[in-house]
Coordinates of C-alpha atoms and ligand atoms in Angstrom, one line a residue:
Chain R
X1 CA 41.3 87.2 -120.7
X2 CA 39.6 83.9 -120.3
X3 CA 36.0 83.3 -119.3
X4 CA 36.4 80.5 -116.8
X5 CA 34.2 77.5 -117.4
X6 CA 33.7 73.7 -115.7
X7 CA 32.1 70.8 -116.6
X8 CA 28.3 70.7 -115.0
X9 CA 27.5 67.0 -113.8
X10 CA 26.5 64.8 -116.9
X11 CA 23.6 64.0 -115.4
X12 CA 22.4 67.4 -114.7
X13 CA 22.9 67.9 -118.5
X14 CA 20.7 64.7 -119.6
X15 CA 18.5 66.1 -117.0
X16 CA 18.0 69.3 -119.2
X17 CA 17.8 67.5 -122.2
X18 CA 15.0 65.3 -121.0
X19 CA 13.2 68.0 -119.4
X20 CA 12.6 69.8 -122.7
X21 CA 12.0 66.2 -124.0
X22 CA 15.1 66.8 -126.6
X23 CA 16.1 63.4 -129.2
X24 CA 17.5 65.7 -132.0
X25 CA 20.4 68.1 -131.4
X26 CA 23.2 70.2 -132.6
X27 CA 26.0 71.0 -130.6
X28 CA 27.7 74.6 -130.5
X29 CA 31.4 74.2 -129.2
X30 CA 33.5 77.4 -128.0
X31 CA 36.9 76.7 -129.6
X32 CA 38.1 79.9 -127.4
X33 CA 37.8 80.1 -123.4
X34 CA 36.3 77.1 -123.4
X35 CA 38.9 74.9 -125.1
X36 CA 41.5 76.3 -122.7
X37 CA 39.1 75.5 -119.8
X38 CA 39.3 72.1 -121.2
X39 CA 35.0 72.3 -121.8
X40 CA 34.7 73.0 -124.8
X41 CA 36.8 73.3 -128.1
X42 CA 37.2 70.6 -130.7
X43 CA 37.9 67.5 -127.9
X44 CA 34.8 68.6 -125.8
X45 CA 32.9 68.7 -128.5
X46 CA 34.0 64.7 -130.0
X47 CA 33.5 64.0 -125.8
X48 CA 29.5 65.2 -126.1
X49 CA 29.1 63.6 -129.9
X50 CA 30.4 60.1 -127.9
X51 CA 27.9 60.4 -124.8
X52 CA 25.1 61.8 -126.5
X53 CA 25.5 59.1 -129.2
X54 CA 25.6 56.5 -126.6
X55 CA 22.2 57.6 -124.5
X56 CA 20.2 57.5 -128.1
X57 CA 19.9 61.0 -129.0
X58 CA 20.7 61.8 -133.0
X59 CA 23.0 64.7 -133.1
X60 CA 22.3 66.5 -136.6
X61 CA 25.6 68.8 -136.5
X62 CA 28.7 69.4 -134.4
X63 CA 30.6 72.6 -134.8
X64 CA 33.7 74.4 -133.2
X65 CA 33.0 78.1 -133.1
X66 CA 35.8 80.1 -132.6
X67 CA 33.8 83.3 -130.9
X68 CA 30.3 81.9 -129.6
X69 CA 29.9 84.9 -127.5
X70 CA 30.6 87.2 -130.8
X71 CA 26.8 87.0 -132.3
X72 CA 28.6 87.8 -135.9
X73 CA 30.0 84.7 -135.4
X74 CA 27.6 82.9 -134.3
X75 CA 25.0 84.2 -137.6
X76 CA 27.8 83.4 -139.7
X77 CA 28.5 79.7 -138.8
X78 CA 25.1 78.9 -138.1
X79 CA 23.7 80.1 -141.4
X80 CA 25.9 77.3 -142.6
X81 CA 24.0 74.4 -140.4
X82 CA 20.7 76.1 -140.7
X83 CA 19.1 72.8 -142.3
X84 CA 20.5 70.6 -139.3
X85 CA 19.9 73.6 -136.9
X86 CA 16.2 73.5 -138.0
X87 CA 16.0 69.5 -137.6
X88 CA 17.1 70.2 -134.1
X89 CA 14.6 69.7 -131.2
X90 CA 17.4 71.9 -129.5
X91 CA 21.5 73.0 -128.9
X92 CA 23.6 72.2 -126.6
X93 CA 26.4 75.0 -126.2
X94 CA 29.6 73.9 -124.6
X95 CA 30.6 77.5 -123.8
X96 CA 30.3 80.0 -121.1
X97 CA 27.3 81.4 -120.6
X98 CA 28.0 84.6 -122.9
X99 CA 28.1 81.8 -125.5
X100 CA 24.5 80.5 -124.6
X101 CA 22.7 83.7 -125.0
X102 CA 24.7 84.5 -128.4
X103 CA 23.2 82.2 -129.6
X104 CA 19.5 82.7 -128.3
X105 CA 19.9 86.4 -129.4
X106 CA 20.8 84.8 -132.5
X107 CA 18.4 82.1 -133.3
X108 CA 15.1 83.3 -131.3
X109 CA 13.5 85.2 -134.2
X110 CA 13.6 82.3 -136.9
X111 CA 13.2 79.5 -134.3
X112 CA 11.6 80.8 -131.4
X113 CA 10.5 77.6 -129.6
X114 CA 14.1 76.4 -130.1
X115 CA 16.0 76.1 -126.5
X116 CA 19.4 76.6 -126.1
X117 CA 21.0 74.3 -123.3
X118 CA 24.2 74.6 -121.7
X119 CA 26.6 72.1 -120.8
X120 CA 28.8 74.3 -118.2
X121 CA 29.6 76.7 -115.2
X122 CA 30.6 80.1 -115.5
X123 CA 33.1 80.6 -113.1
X124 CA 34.5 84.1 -113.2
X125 CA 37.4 86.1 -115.4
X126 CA 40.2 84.2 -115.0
X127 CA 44.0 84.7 -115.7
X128 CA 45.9 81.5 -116.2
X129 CA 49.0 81.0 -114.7
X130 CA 49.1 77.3 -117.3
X131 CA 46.3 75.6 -118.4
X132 CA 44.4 73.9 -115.4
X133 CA 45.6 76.8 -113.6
X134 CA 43.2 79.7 -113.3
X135 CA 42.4 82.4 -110.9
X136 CA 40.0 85.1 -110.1
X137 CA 41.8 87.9 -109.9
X138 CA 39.3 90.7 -111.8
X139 CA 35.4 91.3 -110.4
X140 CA 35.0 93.6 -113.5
X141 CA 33.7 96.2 -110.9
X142 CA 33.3 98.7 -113.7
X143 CA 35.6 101.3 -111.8
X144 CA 39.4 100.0 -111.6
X145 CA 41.1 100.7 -108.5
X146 CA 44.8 98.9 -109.5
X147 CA 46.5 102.5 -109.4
X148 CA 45.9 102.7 -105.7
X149 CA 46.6 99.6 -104.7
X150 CA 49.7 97.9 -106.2
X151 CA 48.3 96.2 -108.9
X152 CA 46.6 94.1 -107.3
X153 CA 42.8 93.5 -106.9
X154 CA 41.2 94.0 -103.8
X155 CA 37.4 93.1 -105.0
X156 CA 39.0 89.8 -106.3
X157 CA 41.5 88.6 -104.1
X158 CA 40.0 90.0 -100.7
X159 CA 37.0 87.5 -99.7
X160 CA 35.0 90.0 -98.8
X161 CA 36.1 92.9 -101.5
X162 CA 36.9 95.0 -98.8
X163 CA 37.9 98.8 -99.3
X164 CA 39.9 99.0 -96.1
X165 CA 41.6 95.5 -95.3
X166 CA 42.9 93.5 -94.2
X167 CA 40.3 92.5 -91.7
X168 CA 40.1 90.8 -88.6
X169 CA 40.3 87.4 -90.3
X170 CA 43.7 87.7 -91.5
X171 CA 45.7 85.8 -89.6
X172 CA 49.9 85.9 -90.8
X173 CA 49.0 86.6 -94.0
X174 CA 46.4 84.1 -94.7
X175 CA 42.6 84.5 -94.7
X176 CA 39.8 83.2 -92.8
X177 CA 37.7 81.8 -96.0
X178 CA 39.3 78.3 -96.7
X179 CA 40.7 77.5 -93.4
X180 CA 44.0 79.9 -93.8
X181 CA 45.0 78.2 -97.2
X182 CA 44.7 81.0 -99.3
X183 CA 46.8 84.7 -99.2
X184 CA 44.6 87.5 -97.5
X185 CA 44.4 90.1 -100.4
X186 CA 45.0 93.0 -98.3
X187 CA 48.3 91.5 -97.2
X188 CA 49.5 90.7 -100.9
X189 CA 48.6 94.5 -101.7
X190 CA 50.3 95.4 -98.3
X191 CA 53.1 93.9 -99.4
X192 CA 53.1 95.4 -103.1
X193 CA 52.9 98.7 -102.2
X194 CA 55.7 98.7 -99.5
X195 CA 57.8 96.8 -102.1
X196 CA 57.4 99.6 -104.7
X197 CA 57.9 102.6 -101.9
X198 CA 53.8 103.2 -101.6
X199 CA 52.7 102.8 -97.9
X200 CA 51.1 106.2 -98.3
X201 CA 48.3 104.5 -101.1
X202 CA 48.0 101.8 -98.7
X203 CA 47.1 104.4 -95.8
X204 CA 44.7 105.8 -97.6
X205 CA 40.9 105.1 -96.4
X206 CA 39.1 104.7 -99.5
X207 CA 35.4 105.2 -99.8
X208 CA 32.4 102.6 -100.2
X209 CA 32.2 101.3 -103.6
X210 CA 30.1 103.1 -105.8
X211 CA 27.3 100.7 -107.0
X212 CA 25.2 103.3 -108.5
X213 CA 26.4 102.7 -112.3
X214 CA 27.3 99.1 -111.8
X215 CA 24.1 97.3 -109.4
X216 CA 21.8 96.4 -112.6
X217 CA 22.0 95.9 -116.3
X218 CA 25.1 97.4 -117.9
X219 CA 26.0 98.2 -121.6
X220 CA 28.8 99.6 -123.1
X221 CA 27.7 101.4 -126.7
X222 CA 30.4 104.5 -128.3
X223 CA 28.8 103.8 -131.7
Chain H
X1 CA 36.8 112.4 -77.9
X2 CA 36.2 114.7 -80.4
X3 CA 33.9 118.2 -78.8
X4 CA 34.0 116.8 -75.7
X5 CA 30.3 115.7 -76.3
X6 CA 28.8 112.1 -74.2
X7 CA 25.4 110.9 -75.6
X8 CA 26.3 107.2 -72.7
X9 CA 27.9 106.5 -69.9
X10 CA 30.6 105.3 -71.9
X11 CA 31.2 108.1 -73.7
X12 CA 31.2 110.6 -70.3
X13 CA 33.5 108.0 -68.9
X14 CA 35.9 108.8 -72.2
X15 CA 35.7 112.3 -71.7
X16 CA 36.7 112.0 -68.6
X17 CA 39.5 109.9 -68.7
X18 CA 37.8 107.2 -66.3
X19 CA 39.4 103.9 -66.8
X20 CA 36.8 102.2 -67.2
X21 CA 35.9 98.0 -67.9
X22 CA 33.5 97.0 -70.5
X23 CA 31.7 93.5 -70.5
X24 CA 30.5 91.6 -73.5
X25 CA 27.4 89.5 -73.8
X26 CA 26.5 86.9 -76.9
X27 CA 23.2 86.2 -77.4
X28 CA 22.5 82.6 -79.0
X29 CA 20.1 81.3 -81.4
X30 CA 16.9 82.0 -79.3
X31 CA 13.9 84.3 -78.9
X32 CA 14.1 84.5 -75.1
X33 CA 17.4 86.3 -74.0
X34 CA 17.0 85.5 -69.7
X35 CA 20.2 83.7 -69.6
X36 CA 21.7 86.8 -71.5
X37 CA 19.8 89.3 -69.3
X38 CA 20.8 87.3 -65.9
X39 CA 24.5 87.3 -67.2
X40 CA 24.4 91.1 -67.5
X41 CA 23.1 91.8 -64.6
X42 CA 25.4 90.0 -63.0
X43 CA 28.0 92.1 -64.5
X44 CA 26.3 95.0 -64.8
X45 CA 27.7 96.6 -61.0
X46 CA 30.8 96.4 -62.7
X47 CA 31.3 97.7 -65.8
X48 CA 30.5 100.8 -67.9
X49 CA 28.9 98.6 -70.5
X50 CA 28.8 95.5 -72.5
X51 CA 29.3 94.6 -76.3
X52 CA 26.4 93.0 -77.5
X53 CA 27.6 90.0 -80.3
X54 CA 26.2 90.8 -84.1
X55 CA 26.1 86.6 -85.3
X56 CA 30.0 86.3 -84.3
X57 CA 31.7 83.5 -86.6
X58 CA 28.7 83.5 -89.0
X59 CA 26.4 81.5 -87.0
X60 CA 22.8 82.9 -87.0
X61 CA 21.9 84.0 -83.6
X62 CA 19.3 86.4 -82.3
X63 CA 19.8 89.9 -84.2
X64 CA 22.1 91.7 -81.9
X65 CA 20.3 95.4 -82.3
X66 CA 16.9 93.5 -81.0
X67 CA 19.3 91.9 -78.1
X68 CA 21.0 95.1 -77.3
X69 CA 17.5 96.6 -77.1
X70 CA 16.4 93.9 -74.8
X71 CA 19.1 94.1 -72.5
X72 CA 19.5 97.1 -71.9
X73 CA 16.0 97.8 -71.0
X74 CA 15.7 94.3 -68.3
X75 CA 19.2 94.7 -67.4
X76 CA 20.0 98.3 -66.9
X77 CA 22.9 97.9 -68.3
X78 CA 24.6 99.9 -71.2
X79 CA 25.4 98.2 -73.9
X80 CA 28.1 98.6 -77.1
X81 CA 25.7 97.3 -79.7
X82 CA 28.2 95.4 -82.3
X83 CA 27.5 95.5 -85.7
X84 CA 28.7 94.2 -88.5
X85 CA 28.9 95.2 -92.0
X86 CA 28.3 91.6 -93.0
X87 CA 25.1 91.1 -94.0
X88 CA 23.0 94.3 -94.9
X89 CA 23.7 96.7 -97.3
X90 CA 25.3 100.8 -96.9
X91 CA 21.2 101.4 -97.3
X92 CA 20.0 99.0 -94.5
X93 CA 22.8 99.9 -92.3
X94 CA 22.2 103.5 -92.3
X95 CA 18.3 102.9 -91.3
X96 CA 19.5 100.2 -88.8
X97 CA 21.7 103.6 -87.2
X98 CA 19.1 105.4 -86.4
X99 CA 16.5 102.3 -85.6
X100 CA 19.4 101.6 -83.0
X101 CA 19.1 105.1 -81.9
X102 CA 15.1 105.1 -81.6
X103 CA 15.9 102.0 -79.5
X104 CA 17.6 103.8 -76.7
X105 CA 21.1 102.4 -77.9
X106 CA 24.1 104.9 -78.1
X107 CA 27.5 102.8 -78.2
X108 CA 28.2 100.8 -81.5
X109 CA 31.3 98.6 -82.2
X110 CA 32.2 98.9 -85.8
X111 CA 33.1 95.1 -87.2
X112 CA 33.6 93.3 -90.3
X113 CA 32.4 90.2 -89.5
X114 CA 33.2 86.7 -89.5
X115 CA 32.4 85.4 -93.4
X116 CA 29.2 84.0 -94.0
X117 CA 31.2 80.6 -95.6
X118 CA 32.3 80.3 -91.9
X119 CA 29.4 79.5 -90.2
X120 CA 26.0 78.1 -90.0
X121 CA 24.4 79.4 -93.1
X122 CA 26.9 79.4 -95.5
X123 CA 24.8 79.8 -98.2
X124 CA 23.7 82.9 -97.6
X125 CA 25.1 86.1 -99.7
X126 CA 28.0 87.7 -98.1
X127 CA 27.1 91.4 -98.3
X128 CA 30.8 93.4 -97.4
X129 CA 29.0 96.8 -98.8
X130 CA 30.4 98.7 -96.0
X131 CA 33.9 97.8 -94.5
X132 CA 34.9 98.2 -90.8
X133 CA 36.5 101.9 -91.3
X134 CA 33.5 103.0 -93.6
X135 CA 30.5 101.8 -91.6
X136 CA 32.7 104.4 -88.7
X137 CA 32.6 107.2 -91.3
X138 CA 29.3 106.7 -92.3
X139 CA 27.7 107.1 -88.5
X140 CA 30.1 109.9 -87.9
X141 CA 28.5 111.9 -90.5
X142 CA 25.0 111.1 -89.5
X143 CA 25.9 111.4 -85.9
X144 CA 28.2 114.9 -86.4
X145 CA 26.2 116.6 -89.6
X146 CA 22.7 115.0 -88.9
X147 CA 22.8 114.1 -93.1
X148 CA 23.0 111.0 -95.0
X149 CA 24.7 111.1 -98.3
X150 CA 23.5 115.0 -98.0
X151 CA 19.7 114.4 -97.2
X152 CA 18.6 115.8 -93.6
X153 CA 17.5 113.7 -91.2
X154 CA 14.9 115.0 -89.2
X155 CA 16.2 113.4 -86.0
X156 CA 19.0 112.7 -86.3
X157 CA 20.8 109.8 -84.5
X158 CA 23.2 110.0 -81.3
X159 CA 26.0 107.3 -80.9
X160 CA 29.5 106.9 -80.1
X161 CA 31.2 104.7 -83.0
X162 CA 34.2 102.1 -81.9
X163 CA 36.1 99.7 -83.9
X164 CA 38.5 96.9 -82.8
X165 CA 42.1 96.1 -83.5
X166 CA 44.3 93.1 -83.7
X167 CA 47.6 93.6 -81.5
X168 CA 48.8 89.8 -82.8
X169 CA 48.0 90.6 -86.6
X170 CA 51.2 89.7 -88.4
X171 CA 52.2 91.9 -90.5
X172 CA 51.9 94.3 -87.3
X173 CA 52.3 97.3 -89.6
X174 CA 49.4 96.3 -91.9
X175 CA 47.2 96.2 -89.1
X176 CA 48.6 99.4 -87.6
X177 CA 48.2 101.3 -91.1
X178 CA 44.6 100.3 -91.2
X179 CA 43.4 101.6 -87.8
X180 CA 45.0 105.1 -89.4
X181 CA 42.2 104.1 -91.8
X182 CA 39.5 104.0 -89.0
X183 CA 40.8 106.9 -86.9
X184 CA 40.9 109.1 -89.7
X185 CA 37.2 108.0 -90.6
X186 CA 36.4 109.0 -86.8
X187 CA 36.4 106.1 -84.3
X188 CA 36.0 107.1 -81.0
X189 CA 37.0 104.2 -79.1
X190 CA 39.0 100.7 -79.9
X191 CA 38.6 97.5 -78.3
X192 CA 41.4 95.2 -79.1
X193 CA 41.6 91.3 -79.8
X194 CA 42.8 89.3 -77.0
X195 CA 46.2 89.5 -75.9
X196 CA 48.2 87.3 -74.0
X197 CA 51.8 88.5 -75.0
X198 CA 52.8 91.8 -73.4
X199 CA 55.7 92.5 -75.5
X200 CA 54.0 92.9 -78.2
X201 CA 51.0 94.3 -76.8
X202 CA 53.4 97.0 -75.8
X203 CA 55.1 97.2 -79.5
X204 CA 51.4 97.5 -80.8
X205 CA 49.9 99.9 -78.2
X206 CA 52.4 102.3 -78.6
X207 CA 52.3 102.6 -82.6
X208 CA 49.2 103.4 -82.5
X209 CA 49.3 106.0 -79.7
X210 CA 49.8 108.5 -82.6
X211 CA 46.4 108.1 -83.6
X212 CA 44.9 109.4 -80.3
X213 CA 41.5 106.2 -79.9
X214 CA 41.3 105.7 -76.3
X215 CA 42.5 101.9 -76.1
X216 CA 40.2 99.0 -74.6
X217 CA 42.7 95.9 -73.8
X218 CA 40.9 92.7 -74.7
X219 CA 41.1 90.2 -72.1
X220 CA 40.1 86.3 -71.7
X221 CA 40.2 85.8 -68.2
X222 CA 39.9 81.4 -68.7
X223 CA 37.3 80.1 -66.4
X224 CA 38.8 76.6 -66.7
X225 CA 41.6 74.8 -68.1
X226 CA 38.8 73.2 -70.6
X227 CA 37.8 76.5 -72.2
X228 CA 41.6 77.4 -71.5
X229 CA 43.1 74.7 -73.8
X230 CA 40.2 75.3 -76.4
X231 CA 40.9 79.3 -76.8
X232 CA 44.5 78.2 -77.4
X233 CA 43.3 75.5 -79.8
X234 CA 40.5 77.2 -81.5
X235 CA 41.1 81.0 -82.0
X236 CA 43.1 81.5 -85.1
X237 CA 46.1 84.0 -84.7
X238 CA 46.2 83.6 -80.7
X239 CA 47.8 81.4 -78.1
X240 CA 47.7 80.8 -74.2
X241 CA 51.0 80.9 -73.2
X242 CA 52.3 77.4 -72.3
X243 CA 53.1 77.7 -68.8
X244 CA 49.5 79.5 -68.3
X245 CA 48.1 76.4 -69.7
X246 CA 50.0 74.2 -67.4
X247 CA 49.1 76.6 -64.2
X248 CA 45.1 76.0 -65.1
X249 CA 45.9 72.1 -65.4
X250 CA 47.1 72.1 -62.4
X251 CA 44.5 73.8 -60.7
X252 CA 42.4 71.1 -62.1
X253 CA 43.8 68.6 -61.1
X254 CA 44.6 69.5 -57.7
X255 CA 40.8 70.2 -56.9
X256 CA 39.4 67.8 -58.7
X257 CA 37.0 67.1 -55.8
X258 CA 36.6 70.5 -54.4
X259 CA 34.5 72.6 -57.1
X260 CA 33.9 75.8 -54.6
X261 CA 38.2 76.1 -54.1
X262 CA 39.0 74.8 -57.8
X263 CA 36.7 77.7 -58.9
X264 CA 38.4 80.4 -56.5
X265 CA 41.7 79.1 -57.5
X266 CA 40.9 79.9 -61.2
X267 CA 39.8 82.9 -60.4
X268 CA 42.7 84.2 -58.1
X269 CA 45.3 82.8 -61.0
X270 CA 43.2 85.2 -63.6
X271 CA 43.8 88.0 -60.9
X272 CA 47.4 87.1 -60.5
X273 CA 48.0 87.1 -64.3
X274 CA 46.4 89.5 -65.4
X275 CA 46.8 92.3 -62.8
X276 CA 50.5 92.9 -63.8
X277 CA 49.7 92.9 -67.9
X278 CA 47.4 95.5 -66.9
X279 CA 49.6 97.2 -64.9
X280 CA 52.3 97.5 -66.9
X281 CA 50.1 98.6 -69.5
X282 CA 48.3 101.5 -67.5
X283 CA 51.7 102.7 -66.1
X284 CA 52.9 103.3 -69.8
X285 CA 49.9 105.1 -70.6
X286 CA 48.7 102.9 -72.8
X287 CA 45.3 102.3 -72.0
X288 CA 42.0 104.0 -71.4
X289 CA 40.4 100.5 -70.0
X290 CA 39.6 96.9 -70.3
X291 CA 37.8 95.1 -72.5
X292 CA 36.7 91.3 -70.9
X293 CA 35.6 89.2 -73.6
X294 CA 34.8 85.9 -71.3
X295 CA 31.1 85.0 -71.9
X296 CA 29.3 83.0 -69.6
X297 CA 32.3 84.0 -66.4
X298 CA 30.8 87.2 -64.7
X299 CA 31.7 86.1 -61.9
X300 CA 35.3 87.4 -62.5
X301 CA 34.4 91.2 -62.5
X302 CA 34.6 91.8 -58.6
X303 CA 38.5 90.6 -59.4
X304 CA 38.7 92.8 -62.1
X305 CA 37.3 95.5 -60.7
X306 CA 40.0 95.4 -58.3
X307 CA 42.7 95.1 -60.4
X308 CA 41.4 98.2 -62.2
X309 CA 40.9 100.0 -59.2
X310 CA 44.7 99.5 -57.8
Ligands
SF4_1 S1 39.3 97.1 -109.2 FE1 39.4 94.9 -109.4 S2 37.4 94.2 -110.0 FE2 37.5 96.4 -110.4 S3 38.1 96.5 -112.6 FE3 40.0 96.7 -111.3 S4 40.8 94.6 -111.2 FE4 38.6 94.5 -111.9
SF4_2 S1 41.5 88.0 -94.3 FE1 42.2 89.4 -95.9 S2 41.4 88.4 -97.8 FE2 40.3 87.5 -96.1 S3 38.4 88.7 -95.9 FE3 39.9 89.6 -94.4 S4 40.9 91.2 -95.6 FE4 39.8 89.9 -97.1

């Protein structure tokens, strides 16, 4: 599994940074998702030391973190920059956006007037088919549905996460959304199912989805 | 028809077995609805009732319960009140059912809806809470148990629920499977897509016979070659036949001065095509009626009427 990240605009970034009036930073670079994703990882992080250097602002630390998102991590390799951390007017975190608020959970107690900026999109869980190649194809809907319908995601790859597709949109195969570029979901699980002898799962009318566990804030705890 | 109960005109006319012809009406971005209201009661000697369009292709228009509402009560004619299932909530639908009932309406047409990212507004958050075969479940069980998610309503609402169906969908069997979906969820009627190819109207119509939803053909009787050649060119999925296209370009051409015989003309070649689709349809025992989706063109329905009535 990869978080899915792009680059924001530079500009919206230097935006940020002179909005909370920042000259002294460290930056937090996620040497996981985000070095696949090509926005983070040990070359974004040289790409923001060159930039940053260039506009005038001192950088006081650059790290690679291998888990930003893990706040064990995060304590851990901070702990070691603490000095530069505390001569920062801020961080920039080239990460997803789990990665930004690891480290505010992280450093808001000891430096509570510290902001944590970010210097990407979160796009959605991605797979990769190579690297530059990335899809949705998982809404992390909380209640899997891939035993009914061939393995394939109908929350994710339907444009309108339809229960009962395809819909009226669907026009040979290809969906409305995107000018009939993309596969219509429903078809590619039509499809599925018939190849593996399972029209009657397909048949099936399925129920709304059930956003009574899943429409606010969500935790998972078993210890 | 399930219990052999009507709560409109259409849904005695179903019981019955009438064939019957439905209009539809598409209310623009506008407050004041007398071009809509003059349309319908143009139409309105004619047919049983008219679908009423919920924001088709995602561009905002007049909400199309408050339209339904409005026309039916200046026009005196029944509508199908469409609704879509794009852009309020299972929660906001439900009240919506029975605020459409309160409102004297009594047909709705069960739709998915064109994608926000489509039209006008595209910024605006693409709901999808309900699908097309749920939003049918949902007002069969307030309509047939007078409950919502077990709570008693104290009123409840009356309505006959419809959905539509797409005889060019390709794969056919996809489509076919999911208007199982829909009939098993309790649609009462169907109105299909456009259709200009017979065969496979045919191959369609008769698949999904075994699901017993009395069939409403959909029909684009073309009021010129103009909005001829631009339903071929801008409805995804269907196509005017060629030489239908080269009939209305002749017609034309060849009146290009006389508007009063170049308007007849069109409307006798509609009558001329599309009396024998029907036909042939009827005679198979495929149908239950027709559906005419030309806006703007009511004054087609004494033609239809008479093709219907032969
Ligand atoms: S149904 Fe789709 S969105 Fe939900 S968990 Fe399974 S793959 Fe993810
Ligand atoms: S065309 Fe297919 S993928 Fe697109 S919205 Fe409809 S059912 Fe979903």
């Amino acid at each position: 599994m990869v978080v899915i990240t792009t680059k924001k605009p530079d500009e919206e970034v230097f935006e940020a940074l002179q909005n909370y009036k920042v000259k002294k930073l460290t930056v937090v670079s996620c040497g996981t998702c985000a070095a696949l994703c090509q926005t983070g990882g040990t070359e974004g992080a040289e790409e923001w030391r060159k930039k940053l250097e260039e506009k005038g602002y001192e950088i006081e630390a650059v790290i690679v973190s291998e888990d930003v998102c893990d706040n064990r991590v995060m304590k851990k390799d901070l702990r070691k920059i603490d000095d530069e951390v505390r001569a920062s007017d801020a961080i920039l975190t080239l990460s997803c956006g789990l990665g930004v608020q690891s480290i505010v959970e992280v450093i808001q107690d000891k430096y509570p007037k510290k902001p944590v900026l970010v210097s990407n999109n979160t796009k959605f869980i991605g797979m990769t088919e190579r690297i530059g190649r990335f899809y949705l194809r998982c809404r992390a809907c909380g209640d899997c549905l891939l035993n009914y319908t061939g393995g394939i995601c109908p929350i994710a790859t339907c444009a309108k996460g339809l229960m009962n597709g395809p819909c009226g949109g669907m026009v040979d195969g290809k969906c409305e959304v995107d000018n009939y570029e993309r596969d219509c979901g429903w078809i590619l699980i039509f499809n599925r199912l018939k190849a593996i002898g399972r029209l009657d799962l397909f048949s099936m009318l399925r129920d709304a989805r059930d956003w009574s566990e899943s429409g606010h804030q969500q935790e998972v705890i078993f210890r | 028809m399930e219990g052999n109960h009507a709560y409109s005109k259409l849904g005695e006319a179903l019981v019955k077995g009438d064939f019957i012809l439905t209009g539809e009406l598409e209310p623009e971005k506008t407050c004041d609805l007398s071009h809509t209201i003059q349309e319908a009661k143009e139409m309105a000697p004619y047919v049983v009732a008219a679908n009423v369009t919920d924001s088709p292709l995602g561009i905002v228009t007049i909400n199309s319960m408050a339209a339904s509402h409005i026309i039916q009560r200046e026009a005196d004619l029944e509508v199908i009140w469409q609704l879509t299932v794009r852009d309020v909530n299972k929660l906001g639908i439900a009240g919506m059912i029975m605020g459409g009932h309160a409102l004297g309406l009594r047909n709705v047409l069960s739709l998915t809806g064109d994608h926000t990212a489509l039209g006008d507004m595209p910024e605006s958050k693409p709901v999808f809470d309900l699908d097309s075969a749920t939003l049918v479940k949902l007002v069969r069980e307030m309509v047939d148990t007078g409950k919502i998610n077990g709570h008693e309503i104290e009123h409840p609402p009356k309505f006959h629920v419809g959905c539509a169906g797409n005889p060019n969908a390709e794969p056919m069997e996809a489509e076919i499977l999911k208007i199982g979906r829909k009939a098993e969820a309790g649609a009462e009627f169907l109105q299909t897509q456009v259709v200009y190819d017979l065969e496979r109207t045919i191959e369609f119509l008769t698949e999904i016979k075994k699901y017993k939803v009395p069939v409403l053909l959909g029909i684009f009787p073309m009021k010129s070659y103009g909005i001829a050649k631009g339903f071929d060119t801008f409805v995804p999925g269907v196509s005017v036949p060629k030489d239908i296209l080269a009939k209305w370009k002749g017609i034309k051409t060849e009146y290009k001065t006389d508007k009063k015989m170049q308007k007849e003309a069109y409307d006798q070649a509609n009558y001329e095509f599309f009396k024998p689709f029907i036909r042939e349809l009827r005679k198979k025992n495929l149908l239950s009626g027709v559906h005419c989706m030309a806006v703007h063109y009511p004054r087609v329905f004494p033609k239809l009427m008479e093709i219907i009535q032969t």
